[in-house]
Amino acid sequence: MALKGLDIFKLSPKKNCKECGSPTCMAFSMKVAQGAVELSKCPYFAPEALAKLSAATEPPMKTIKVGAGDAEMSLGGETVLFRHEKTFVSKTRYAMALCTCMDDATVEQKLADIAKVDYERIGERMFVEMVYVNDAPDGAQDYVELVKKAAATGRVLVLGVKDAEKAKAALEVCKDGKPILNGADAANYEAMNAVATAAGVVLGVSGADLAEIHDTVEKLEALGNKNLVIDVTGETVKDTFKNAVQLRKAALKDGDRTCGYPSIVNVAKVARGDAHKQAALLSLFTMKYGSIVVAENIGYAEALPLYGLRQNLFTDPQKPMKVEPGIYPLNGADENSVCLTTVDFALTYFLVSGELERSGVPVNLIINDAGGLSVLTSWAAGKFSSGTIAKFFEEQDIAGKIKSRKLIIPGKVAVLKGELEAKLPDWEIIIAPNEAVQLVKFMKDFA
């Protein structure tokens, strides 16, 4: 049950102060209940009241930190099942699988593949953030040596190992990177808990079914360890999906905090050897509800749609995705190439730039600062007008950077032509088609 403002007010110190930014303790309590302010902002709460309320106001899913330094990342912390209810908190992370069952050549190829997918899209770095190092019973590779090679990538590691002594040896070479030790189950949880606690790393818990996982997590919590993630991978895709959804629902809807931990989904296990199936499952468990999803390979073919999906899911729907305003030379454009301008809404940028690149005509794509809105929306809001375009050209010194004086504007705002000619008298204003798909023919004919 959600904590109400009145519940918090009953435990408040009733100082009626303004240090917290609220005129009364009741106003402050309501803000805390709504998640708008932290309890720690009030300096007068008694320690026991603060401890009680802090526990009650924590998200139903615990936030777990993994990695160290620049590689540190958050998992979990979710409060809703669906994105339309409220923004998702911690984006899904992707891991590529290494295994002691692989030969040397395969291992080296996998390590090289991990480095290949690394690019930026709308201000966000898209890359394989994690490496899952699995200890296979019949593996020929030395596990500790394989962990060393994986650690050299600079990615956060997930150690899939159930032998406590082997886990201890592996952590000796990588614990500073704060990996996940994914090896606890009903049979070995005490030994693995001791290893993970001593190294100060997150412990992964798995089991034959949800009931066994739940019991094991309860036992680990009784030992004082709540720095956990749950491996929901089952024998089949159906079992894995059921586990992922039921754990999230139990935590968020039923209030069972024993289920409230981030999840690991190993699609490399349930779809071994099937690259197409794994690609589909990567997308599925990005939506429902993998905190870490492990695959045998994540190349460009998988990465481009996958990271685009993740970026859409884990972006605040109230804040439109924008690209950086500026000049984007396409097809080898230089200072003498024609200019085309549009808004900074990410979807508009990708549609327009894609069609311009298909045309093969050198063009300087000038992205205006329009608040992340589409062409017509920004025009209606006054953020993409002759005045704002002229001002942007002046601020960016477009005339000083580009010698061409031909400017193509979107066909849907053709009404701006006359005003732009008045504000930019040295420029020839040209009207483009209404739709981006028509740009290829338009640009070829124009050239």
PDB file of C-alpha atoms in Angstrom, residues 6-7 39 91 128 195 207 220 242 247-248 254 265 278-279 283 323 329 341 361 380 384 399 415 435 446:
ATOM      1  CA  LEU A   6      -1.083  11.917   6.412  1.00  0.00           C
ATOM      2  CA  ASP A   7       0.945   8.849   7.425  1.00  0.00           C
ATOM      3  CA  LEU A  39      12.669  12.863   3.434  1.00  0.00           C
ATOM      4  CA  LYS A  91      17.192   1.313 -18.968  1.00  0.00           C
ATOM      5  CA  VAL A 128      27.521  -3.309 -25.388  1.00  0.00           C
ATOM      6  CA  VAL A 195      32.069 -14.593  -1.390  1.00  0.00           C
ATOM      7  CA  GLY A 207      16.383 -21.296  -9.110  1.00  0.00           C
ATOM      8  CA  LEU A 220      19.749 -14.147   1.648  1.00  0.00           C
ATOM      9  CA  LYS A 242       6.447 -15.782 -17.220  1.00  0.00           C
ATOM     10  CA  LEU A 247       8.280 -11.054 -10.524  1.00  0.00           C
ATOM     11  CA  ARG A 248       7.719  -7.483 -11.700  1.00  0.00           C
ATOM     12  CA  ASP A 254       1.382  -6.944  -4.762  1.00  0.00           C
ATOM     13  CA  VAL A 265      17.482 -12.646 -18.772  1.00  0.00           C
ATOM     14  CA  GLN A 278      17.827 -14.020 -29.958  1.00  0.00           C
ATOM     15  CA  ALA A 279      17.418 -10.695 -31.775  1.00  0.00           C
ATOM     16  CA  SER A 283      13.560  -6.650 -28.055  1.00  0.00           C
ATOM     17  CA  VAL A 323      19.454  16.285 -31.898  1.00  0.00           C
ATOM     18  CA  PRO A 329      27.436  18.116 -43.905  1.00  0.00           C
ATOM     19  CA  THR A 341      17.114  23.570 -42.901  1.00  0.00           C
ATOM     20  CA  VAL A 361      23.692  15.112 -53.471  1.00  0.00           C
ATOM     21  CA  ALA A 380       2.534  26.871 -34.758  1.00  0.00           C
ATOM     22  CA  PHE A 384      10.353  27.639 -36.188  1.00  0.00           C
ATOM     23  CA  ALA A 399      26.975  32.958 -43.529  1.00  0.00           C
ATOM     24  CA  VAL A 415       4.516  30.425 -46.037  1.00  0.00           C
ATOM     25  CA  GLU A 435       7.246  14.859 -47.410  1.00  0.00           C
ATOM     26  CA  PHE A 446      17.845  20.327 -58.154  1.00  0.00           C
TER      27      PHE A 446
END
